[in-house]
GROMACS .gro file of C-alpha atoms in nm:
model
  283
    1MET     CA    1  -9.020  13.961  21.174
    2CYS     CA    2  -9.201  13.702  21.386
    3LEU     CA    3  -9.509  13.917  21.363
    4ASN     CA    4  -9.487  13.913  20.987
    5ILE     CA    5  -9.456  13.533  20.981
    6LEU     CA    6  -9.755  13.497  21.204
    7LYS     CA    7  -9.952  13.731  20.984
    8ASN     CA    8  -9.851  13.542  20.675
    9GLY     CA    9  -9.930  13.208  20.840
   10SER     CA   10 -10.276  13.327  20.942
   11LEU     CA   11 -10.339  13.449  20.588
   12LEU     CA   12 -10.231  13.112  20.444
   13ALA     CA   13 -10.459  12.926  20.681
   14VAL     CA   14 -10.755  13.148  20.583
   15VAL     CA   15 -10.688  13.082  20.207
   16LEU     CA   16 -10.667  12.704  20.256
   17ALA     CA   17 -10.985  12.697  20.456
   18THR     CA   18 -11.169  12.896  20.187
   19VAL     CA   19 -11.058  12.662  19.904
   20THR     CA   20 -11.153  12.351  20.099
   21TRP     CA   21 -11.499  12.482  20.179
   22SER     CA   22 -11.559  12.580  19.809
   23GLY     CA   23 -11.473  12.225  19.697
   24ILE     CA   24 -11.717  12.069  19.942
   25VAL     CA   25 -11.998  12.300  19.830
   26ALA     CA   26 -11.925  12.231  19.462
   27ALA     CA   27 -11.937  11.857  19.519
   28GLN     CA   28 -12.276  11.874  19.690
   29SER     CA   29 -12.432  12.115  19.435
   30PRO     CA   30 -12.605  11.956  19.125
   31LEU     CA   31 -12.460  12.028  18.781
   32PRO     CA   32 -12.665  12.244  18.547
   33PRO     CA   33 -12.839  12.051  18.269
   34ARG     CA   34 -12.675  12.013  17.927
   35GLY     CA   35 -12.798  12.267  17.684
   36GLY     CA   36 -12.915  12.501  17.953
   37ALA     CA   37 -12.748  12.790  18.121
   38GLY     CA   38 -12.382  12.712  18.180
   39ALA     CA   39 -12.369  12.431  17.925
   40ASP     CA   40 -12.113  12.613  17.720
   41MET     CA   41 -11.878  12.597  18.011
   42TYR     CA   42 -11.877  12.213  18.002
   43ASP     CA   43 -11.867  12.191  17.625
   44ASP     CA   44 -11.560  12.404  17.612
   45ALA     CA   45 -11.391  12.177  17.862
   46LEU     CA   46 -11.440  11.858  17.640
   47PRO     CA   47 -11.181  11.779  17.371
   48GLU     CA   48 -11.278  11.820  17.008
   49THR     CA   49 -11.355  11.494  16.825
   50GLY     CA   50 -11.304  11.428  16.455
   51GLY     CA   51 -11.461  11.162  16.228
   52GLY     CA   52 -11.352  10.889  16.468
   53PHE     CA   53 -11.092  10.802  16.721
   54ALA     CA   54 -10.910  10.475  16.647
   55ARG     CA   55 -10.673  10.303  16.874
   56ASP     CA   56 -10.315  10.289  16.759
   57GLY     CA   57 -10.233   9.928  16.675
   58GLY     CA   58  -9.859   9.967  16.699
   59MET     CA   59  -9.836   9.770  17.022
   60GLU     CA   60 -10.088   9.497  16.926
   61LEU     CA   61  -9.968   9.136  16.878
   62SER     CA   62 -10.081   8.905  16.600
   63PRO     CA   63 -10.324   8.623  16.696
   64ASP     CA   64 -10.062   8.363  16.607
   65SER     CA   65  -9.811   8.511  16.842
   66GLY     CA   66  -9.750   8.345  17.173
   67ALA     CA   67  -9.758   8.508  17.505
   68PHE     CA   68  -9.429   8.674  17.426
   69GLY     CA   69  -9.487   8.737  17.053
   70ASP     CA   70  -9.255   8.612  16.778
   71VAL     CA   71  -8.957   8.569  16.994
   72GLU     CA   72  -8.697   8.306  16.909
   73ASN     CA   73  -8.635   8.047  17.169
   74PRO     CA   74  -8.281   8.100  17.290
   75PHE     CA   75  -8.267   7.740  17.418
   76GLU     CA   76  -8.371   7.580  17.082
   77GLU     CA   77  -8.084   7.424  16.890
   78PRO     CA   78  -8.047   7.556  16.532
   79GLU     CA   79  -8.086   7.313  16.243
   80PRO     CA   80  -7.754   7.186  16.116
   81VAL     CA   81  -7.648   7.318  15.773
   82ILE     CA   82  -7.551   7.033  15.538
   83GLU     CA   83  -7.297   7.142  15.285
   84LYS     CA   84  -7.311   6.970  14.942
   85THR     CA   85  -7.004   6.852  14.763
   86LYS     CA   86  -6.908   6.971  14.417
   87GLU     CA   87  -7.006   6.633  14.268
   88GLU     CA   88  -7.353   6.650  14.422
   89ILE     CA   89  -7.408   7.004  14.293
   90ASP     CA   90  -7.295   6.903  13.943
   91ARG     CA   91  -7.525   6.600  13.950
   92GLU     CA   92  -7.825   6.811  14.051
   93ILE     CA   93  -7.749   7.060  13.772
   94ARG     CA   94  -7.724   6.780  13.514
   95GLU     CA   95  -8.049   6.621  13.633
   96ALA     CA   96  -8.231   6.955  13.616
   97SER     CA   97  -8.090   7.023  13.268
   98PHE     CA   98  -8.188   6.675  13.146
   99THR     CA   99  -8.541   6.713  13.279
  100ALA     CA  100  -8.575   7.054  13.113
  101ALA     CA  101  -8.446   6.914  12.782
  102ILE     CA  102  -8.687   6.619  12.790
  103THR     CA  103  -8.978   6.850  12.871
  104GLY     CA  104  -8.883   7.093  12.595
  105LEU     CA  105  -8.800   6.844  12.318
  106LEU     CA  106  -9.042   6.562  12.405
  107PRO     CA  107  -9.335   6.710  12.594
  108LEU     CA  108  -9.557   6.407  12.517
  109ASN     CA  109  -9.535   6.076  12.698
  110PRO     CA  110  -9.503   5.745  12.504
  111GLY     CA  111  -9.876   5.671  12.525
  112GLU     CA  112  -9.968   6.010  12.382
  113ILE     CA  113  -9.709   5.971  12.105
  114ARG     CA  114  -9.850   5.631  12.001
  115GLN     CA  115 -10.203   5.773  12.003
  116LEU     CA  116 -10.088   6.063  11.786
  117LEU     CA  117  -9.914   5.828  11.540
  118LYS     CA  118 -10.223   5.606  11.524
  119ARG     CA  119 -10.440   5.908  11.442
  120PHE     CA  120 -10.190   6.019  11.176
  121ASP     CA  121 -10.188   5.669  11.024
  122GLU     CA  122 -10.568   5.666  11.004
  123THR     CA  123 -10.568   6.008  10.838
  124GLN     CA  124 -10.300   5.906  10.589
  125GLN     CA  125 -10.488   5.585  10.507
  126ALA     CA  126 -10.808   5.779  10.445
  127VAL     CA  127 -10.623   6.015  10.209
  128GLU     CA  128 -10.426   5.756  10.009
  129ILE     CA  129 -10.683   5.476   9.966
  130PRO     CA  130 -10.892   5.552   9.655
  131VAL     CA  131 -11.266   5.568   9.683
  132TYR     CA  132 -11.297   5.324   9.390
  133PRO     CA  133 -11.174   4.960   9.393
  134TYR     CA  134 -10.822   4.875   9.283
  135PRO     CA  135 -10.794   4.778   8.914
  136GLN     CA  136 -10.778   4.413   8.818
  137PRO     CA  137 -10.424   4.320   8.698
  138GLU     CA  138 -10.371   4.132   8.374
  139VAL     CA  139 -10.088   3.984   8.167
  140SER     CA  140 -10.166   3.995   7.794
  141VAL     CA  141 -10.009   3.864   7.476
  142HIS     CA  142 -10.104   4.044   7.157
  143THR     CA  143  -9.991   3.990   6.801
  144VAL     CA  144  -9.916   4.323   6.637
  145SER     CA  145 -10.034   4.358   6.281
  146LEU     CA  146  -9.816   4.552   6.040
  147ASP     CA  147 -10.088   4.588   5.779
  148PRO     CA  148 -10.228   4.933   5.704
  149GLY     CA  149 -10.576   5.020   5.818
  150VAL     CA  150 -10.553   4.804   6.131
  151THR     CA  151 -10.638   4.960   6.465
  152PRO     CA  152 -10.331   4.974   6.689
  153PRO     CA  153 -10.345   4.759   7.002
  154VAL     CA  154 -10.454   4.933   7.323
  155ILE     CA  155 -10.235   4.910   7.633
  156LYS     CA  156 -10.444   4.949   7.951
  157LEU     CA  157 -10.269   5.148   8.219
  158GLY     CA  158 -10.354   5.249   8.576
  159VAL     CA  159 -10.239   5.529   8.807
  160GLY     CA  160  -9.989   5.399   9.061
  161HIS     CA  161  -9.904   5.096   8.844
  162VAL     CA  162  -9.619   5.028   8.602
  163THR     CA  163  -9.690   4.849   8.277
  164THR     CA  164  -9.405   4.661   8.107
  165LEU     CA  165  -9.411   4.645   7.727
  166ASN     CA  166  -9.219   4.344   7.599
  167ILE     CA  167  -9.131   4.329   7.228
  168MET     CA  168  -9.061   3.983   7.077
  169ASP     CA  169  -9.059   3.821   6.738
  170ALA     CA  170  -9.263   3.535   6.593
  171THR     CA  171  -9.049   3.275   6.768
  172GLY     CA  172  -9.081   3.437   7.108
  173GLN     CA  173  -8.726   3.577   7.108
  174PRO     CA  174  -8.664   3.938   7.215
  175TRP     CA  175  -8.652   4.199   6.943
  176PRO     CA  176  -8.431   4.495   7.042
  177ILE     CA  177  -8.582   4.845   7.022
  178PHE     CA  178  -8.403   5.100   6.808
  179ASP     CA  179  -8.587   5.417   6.923
  180LEU     CA  180  -8.926   5.528   7.054
  181SER     CA  181  -9.142   5.834   7.117
  182TRP     CA  182  -9.471   5.896   7.296
  183ALA     CA  183  -9.739   6.158   7.360
  184GLY     CA  184  -9.956   6.210   7.667
  185ASN     CA  185  -9.912   6.249   8.041
  186PHE     CA  186  -9.697   5.941   8.089
  187GLU     CA  187  -9.358   5.856   8.229
  188VAL     CA  188  -9.177   5.630   7.985
  189LEU     CA  189  -8.834   5.490   8.066
  190GLN     CA  190  -8.613   5.478   7.762
  191PRO     CA  191  -8.476   5.129   7.699
  192GLY     CA  192  -8.106   5.078   7.706
  193GLU     CA  193  -7.901   4.972   7.409
  194GLY     CA  194  -8.012   4.630   7.290
  195SER     CA  195  -8.310   4.621   7.529
  196HIS     CA  196  -8.656   4.507   7.423
  197VAL     CA  197  -8.848   4.626   7.733
  198VAL     CA  198  -9.029   4.958   7.786
  199ARG     CA  199  -9.183   5.062   8.119
  200ILE     CA  200  -9.480   5.301   8.114
  201THR     CA  201  -9.644   5.479   8.409
  202PRO     CA  202  -9.945   5.716   8.376
  203MET     CA  203  -9.916   6.045   8.563
  204SER     CA  204 -10.287   6.132   8.582
  205GLU     CA  205 -10.615   5.950   8.643
  206PHE     CA  206 -10.736   5.969   8.283
  207ALA     CA  207 -10.417   6.009   8.081
  208TYR     CA  208 -10.452   5.921   7.715
  209GLY     CA  209 -10.198   5.909   7.434
  210ASN     CA  210  -9.996   5.683   7.208
  211LEU     CA  211  -9.649   5.533   7.169
  212SER     CA  212  -9.445   5.473   6.854
  213LEU     CA  213  -9.128   5.266   6.829
  214ARG     CA  214  -8.896   5.106   6.579
  215VAL     CA  215  -8.716   4.779   6.621
  216VAL     CA  216  -8.379   4.676   6.487
  217LYS     CA  217  -8.368   4.574   6.119
  218MET     CA  218  -8.728   4.681   6.052
  219SER     CA  219  -8.826   5.005   5.886
  220THR     CA  220  -9.196   4.989   5.968
  221PRO     CA  221  -9.278   5.165   6.299
  222ILE     CA  222  -9.502   4.992   6.552
  223THR     CA  223  -9.768   5.198   6.727
  224PHE     CA  224  -9.974   5.147   7.043
  225THR     CA  225 -10.261   5.335   7.206
  226LEU     CA  226 -10.206   5.424   7.574
  227LYS     CA  227 -10.524   5.447   7.782
  228THR     CA  228 -10.554   5.496   8.157
  229GLN     CA  229 -10.853   5.335   8.329
  230ARG     CA  230 -10.963   5.216   8.671
  231ASP     CA  231 -11.112   4.870   8.618
  232VAL     CA  232 -10.827   4.679   8.447
  233VAL     CA  233 -10.451   4.737   8.430
  234GLN     CA  234 -10.208   4.532   8.223
  235TYR     CA  235  -9.898   4.465   8.428
  236ARG     CA  236  -9.724   4.310   8.129
  237PHE     CA  237  -9.805   4.348   7.761
  238ASP     CA  238  -9.619   4.108   7.530
  239ALA     CA  239  -9.628   4.249   7.177
  240ARG     CA  240  -9.542   3.975   6.931
  241ILE     CA  241  -9.433   4.086   6.584
  242PRO     CA  242  -9.516   3.827   6.317
  243GLU     CA  243  -9.166   3.837   6.176
  244PHE     CA  244  -8.834   3.672   6.248
  245GLY     CA  245  -8.616   3.900   6.450
  246PRO     CA  246  -8.237   3.911   6.471
  247TYR     CA  247  -8.238   3.651   6.749
  248ALA     CA  248  -8.499   3.419   6.593
  249LYS     CA  249  -8.444   3.048   6.634
  250ALA     CA  250  -8.572   2.798   6.381
  251PRO     CA  251  -8.760   2.498   6.523
  252LEU     CA  252  -8.539   2.193   6.577
  253ILE     CA  253  -8.798   1.943   6.453
  254GLU     CA  254  -9.016   2.013   6.152
  255GLY     CA  255  -9.328   1.803   6.138
  256GLY     CA  256  -9.455   1.650   5.814
  257LEU     CA  257  -9.765   1.751   5.626
  258SER     CA  258 -10.091   1.630   5.769
  259ILE     CA  259 -10.449   1.674   5.664
  260VAL     CA  260 -10.598   1.594   6.000
  261ALA     CA  261 -10.753   1.858   6.216
  262GLY     CA  262 -10.502   2.061   6.406
  263ASN     CA  263 -10.244   2.104   6.131
  264THR     CA  264  -9.938   2.271   6.280
  265ALA     CA  265  -9.896   2.513   5.989
  266ILE     CA  266 -10.257   2.625   6.008
  267ASN     CA  267 -10.237   2.656   6.385
  268SER     CA  268  -9.924   2.866   6.353
  269ILE     CA  269 -10.090   3.091   6.100
  270LEU     CA  270 -10.402   3.126   6.315
  271ASP     CA  271 -10.178   3.200   6.612
  272GLY     CA  272 -10.012   3.477   6.414
  273THR     CA  273  -9.680   3.294   6.370
  274ALA     CA  274  -9.569   3.225   6.015
  275PRO     CA  275  -9.435   2.872   5.965
  276GLU     CA  276  -9.076   2.826   5.855
  277GLY     CA  277  -9.030   2.878   5.482
  278ALA     CA  278  -9.355   3.073   5.438
  279GLU     CA  279  -9.344   3.362   5.194
  280LYS     CA  280  -9.565   3.666   5.181
  281LEU     CA  281  -9.776   3.690   4.865
  282ASP     CA  282  -9.885   4.014   4.708
  283VAL     CA  283 -10.251   3.983   4.610
   0.00000   0.00000   0.00000
């Protein structure tokens, strides 16, 4: 048994000595060139490479991290949490709702609103002001003739203006209107019972027509021509009928006859007013 151990020990020593000597010789011998004989032996020993070999970044730290990364400081005191009361929460909700309502309903500030209204006013003014001058207003008194063949008096009207027709007798007293009718693009307000006033308004720039009326206790109708124009408008037209109406008043003082210039009877006749006691003659 001892002999076997010695034999085995000698064999082991011989093997170790052989391996050591082979390593020394291999270290001192030059390697064969790449691509030459024996190159395949080295190529097979290298690992296969793909399109690239990237380093796994799983353990890398961000540049903003400290020496120990994003680690909370265990010694730092946490910020205190302030709890709001129910009244404070309700107030914040109301303020937010009010701000949202103001923004939704009134998105413009006061300065922008005034600027917008000023621009609207300028536009409205440009639309409503006519390009021609306003008509010249007049107040006229005209004696209406009841004779046949006489041209009816013309009442001058204007768009946007009301003309008042006033019917009176020879003494200047009102003569009530019984009925009336008209033709043309006009708005005519019917007089009330016992009234002697008619209001006429043209509804177009060049409206043209006529008006016919009858007064109390007179069978002859009175006619007028209605004409709309731009230069002159009659605000009031006093139509004097050369007759005594139901409310006529006789003059209190009757002057005597005179042959001097300016006779009252002649002046009354020239003025279209018949003197008291005058009678119409059929010629």
